[in-house]
PDB file of C-alpha atoms in Angstrom:
ATOM      1  CA  UNK A 176      96.587 110.189 121.267  1.00 96.00           C
ATOM      2  CA  UNK A 177      97.214 106.508 121.976  1.00 96.00           C
ATOM      3  CA  UNK A 178     100.731 105.091 121.729  1.00 98.00           C
ATOM      4  CA  UNK A 179     100.567 101.348 121.241  1.00 98.00           C
ATOM      5  CA  UNK A 180     103.348  98.838 121.851  1.00 98.00           C
ATOM      6  CA  UNK A 181     102.956  95.162 121.011  1.00 97.00           C
ATOM      7  CA  UNK A 182     105.648  92.642 121.942  1.00 98.00           C
ATOM      8  CA  UNK A 183     105.850  89.691 119.543  1.00 98.00           C
ATOM      9  CA  UNK A 184     108.138  86.699 119.872  1.00 98.00           C
ATOM     10  CA  UNK A 185     108.508  85.016 116.481  1.00 98.00           C
ATOM     11  CA  UNK A 186     109.754  81.468 115.872  1.00 98.00           C
ATOM     12  CA  UNK A 187     113.293  81.505 114.484  1.00 97.00           C
ATOM     13  CA  UNK A 188     112.326  79.871 111.203  1.00 98.00           C
ATOM     14  CA  UNK A 189     109.734  82.620 110.530  1.00 98.00           C
ATOM     15  CA  UNK A 190     111.776  85.757 111.282  1.00 97.00           C
ATOM     16  CA  UNK A 191     112.379  86.482 107.572  1.00 97.00           C
ATOM     17  CA  UNK A 192     108.678  85.832 106.807  1.00 96.00           C
ATOM     18  CA  UNK A 193     107.629  88.237 109.538  1.00 96.00           C
ATOM     19  CA  UNK A 194     110.009  90.956 108.352  1.00 96.00           C
ATOM     20  CA  UNK A 195     108.804  90.583 104.769  1.00 94.00           C
ATOM     21  CA  UNK A 196     105.137  90.712 105.762  1.00 93.00           C
ATOM     22  CA  UNK A 197     105.454  93.724 108.044  1.00 92.00           C
ATOM     23  CA  UNK A 198     107.600  95.681 105.595  1.00 91.00           C
ATOM     24  CA  UNK A 199     105.032  95.114 102.873  1.00 87.00           C
ATOM     25  CA  UNK A 200     102.045  96.136 104.994  1.00 91.00           C
ATOM     26  CA  UNK A 201     103.396  99.165 106.875  1.00 90.00           C
ATOM     27  CA  UNK A 202     102.036 101.734 104.411  1.00 92.00           C
ATOM     28  CA  UNK A 203      98.595 100.097 104.431  1.00 93.00           C
ATOM     29  CA  UNK A 204      98.427 100.222 108.217  1.00 94.00           C
ATOM     30  CA  UNK A 205      99.506 103.869 108.425  1.00 94.00           C
ATOM     31  CA  UNK A 206      96.838 104.642 105.793  1.00 94.00           C
ATOM     32  CA  UNK A 207      94.097 103.501 108.204  1.00 94.00           C
ATOM     33  CA  UNK A 208      92.047 106.390 109.517  1.00 95.00           C
ATOM     34  CA  UNK A 209      93.477 107.483 112.855  1.00 96.00           C
ATOM     35  CA  UNK A 210      96.963 105.953 112.457  1.00 97.00           C
ATOM     36  CA  UNK A 211      99.810 108.433 112.111  1.00 97.00           C
ATOM     37  CA  UNK A 212     102.906 106.326 112.800  1.00 97.00           C
ATOM     38  CA  UNK A 213     104.118 102.724 112.777  1.00 97.00           C
ATOM     39  CA  UNK A 214     107.497 101.121 113.198  1.00 97.00           C
ATOM     40  CA  UNK A 215     108.584  97.551 113.809  1.00 97.00           C
ATOM     41  CA  UNK A 216     111.626  97.172 116.039  1.00 98.00           C
ATOM     42  CA  UNK A 217     113.789  94.081 116.521  1.00 98.00           C
ATOM     43  CA  UNK A 218     115.614  93.388 119.772  1.00 98.00           C
ATOM     44  CA  UNK A 219     119.387  93.751 119.489  1.00 98.00           C
ATOM     45  CA  UNK A 220     120.215  90.637 121.526  1.00 98.00           C
ATOM     46  CA  UNK A 221     117.167  88.419 120.957  1.00 97.00           C
ATOM     47  CA  UNK A 222     116.554  88.401 117.194  1.00 97.00           C
ATOM     48  CA  UNK A 223     113.166  86.676 117.446  1.00 97.00           C
ATOM     49  CA  UNK A 224     111.750  89.434 119.677  1.00 98.00           C
ATOM     50  CA  UNK A 225     109.931  92.306 117.938  1.00 98.00           C
ATOM     51  CA  UNK A 226     107.942  95.321 119.046  1.00 98.00           C
ATOM     52  CA  UNK A 227     105.424  97.246 117.019  1.00 97.00           C
ATOM     53  CA  UNK A 228     105.171 100.901 118.002  1.00 98.00           C
ATOM     54  CA  UNK A 229     102.220 102.827 116.599  1.00 97.00           C
ATOM     55  CA  UNK A 230     100.370 106.096 117.169  1.00 98.00           C
ATOM     56  CA  UNK A 231      96.585 106.286 117.006  1.00 98.00           C
ATOM     57  CA  UNK A 232      94.308 109.292 117.170  1.00 97.00           C
ATOM     58  CA  UNK A 233      92.115 107.539 119.749  1.00 96.00           C
ATOM     59  CA  UNK A 234      91.329 104.168 121.232  1.00 95.00           C
ATOM     60  CA  UNK A 235      88.278 104.099 118.970  1.00 96.00           C
ATOM     61  CA  UNK A 236      90.520 104.448 115.875  1.00 97.00           C
ATOM     62  CA  UNK A 237      92.754 101.627 117.132  1.00 96.00           C
ATOM     63  CA  UNK A 238      89.724  99.407 117.752  1.00 96.00           C
ATOM     64  CA  UNK A 239      88.336 100.097 114.264  1.00 96.00           C
ATOM     65  CA  UNK A 240      91.658  98.923 112.833  1.00 96.00           C
ATOM     66  CA  UNK A 241      91.677  95.854 115.082  1.00 94.00           C
ATOM     67  CA  UNK A 242      88.138  95.013 113.934  1.00 96.00           C
ATOM     68  CA  UNK A 243      89.029  95.356 110.234  1.00 95.00           C
ATOM     69  CA  UNK A 244      89.253  92.489 107.747  1.00 94.00           C
ATOM     70  CA  UNK A 245      92.821  93.607 106.986  1.00 93.00           C
ATOM     71  CA  UNK A 246      93.908  93.151 110.620  1.00 94.00           C
ATOM     72  CA  UNK A 247      92.118  89.819 110.988  1.00 93.00           C
ATOM     73  CA  UNK A 248      93.857  88.484 107.864  1.00 91.00           C
ATOM     74  CA  UNK A 249      97.254  89.758 108.985  1.00 90.00           C
ATOM     75  CA  UNK A 250      96.835  88.456 112.535  1.00 90.00           C
ATOM     76  CA  UNK A 251      95.719  85.031 111.292  1.00 91.00           C
ATOM     77  CA  UNK A 252      98.962  84.755 109.324  1.00 91.00           C
ATOM     78  CA  UNK A 253     101.309  86.140 111.983  1.00 95.00           C
ATOM     79  CA  UNK A 254      99.916  84.220 114.955  1.00 94.00           C
ATOM     80  CA  UNK A 255     101.044  80.962 113.314  1.00 96.00           C
ATOM     81  CA  UNK A 256     104.602  82.252 113.706  1.00 97.00           C
ATOM     82  CA  UNK A 257     104.416  83.140 117.436  1.00 98.00           C
ATOM     83  CA  UNK A 258     106.859  81.519 119.823  1.00 97.00           C
ATOM     84  CA  UNK A 259     105.011  83.050 122.821  1.00 97.00           C
ATOM     85  CA  UNK A 260     101.769  84.847 123.549  1.00 97.00           C
ATOM     86  CA  UNK A 261     101.971  88.500 122.432  1.00 97.00           C
ATOM     87  CA  UNK A 262     101.733  91.312 124.960  1.00 98.00           C
ATOM     88  CA  UNK A 263     100.269  94.753 124.245  1.00 97.00           C
ATOM     89  CA  UNK A 264     100.132  98.147 125.931  1.00 98.00           C
ATOM     90  CA  UNK A 265      98.072 101.201 124.985  1.00 97.00           C
ATOM     91  CA  UNK A 266      99.432 104.382 126.565  1.00 97.00           C
ATOM     92  CA  UNK A 267      98.212 107.958 126.615  1.00 93.00           C
ATOM     93  CA  UNK A 268     100.615 110.678 125.727  1.00 82.00           C
TER      94      UNK A 268
END
């Protein structure tokens, strides 16, 4: 299993947009083949800092999601709201 963390820094004026978008798409992401868990966490002290935490059956499953039209559409929207370059880690359990 792959545990994936992605650190996203969102511009202050888009925090509500980001929360709305991610809340509305969580079920669709977890429905992707190979995804069993997703949560979006917000930093306690830095409100424009978020982490996505997801579980994937394999790196192949994660890459299929990342290559999907759904992900490309989502990422195109969200990257306009970035305040810094995202960072990502894929870890084995």
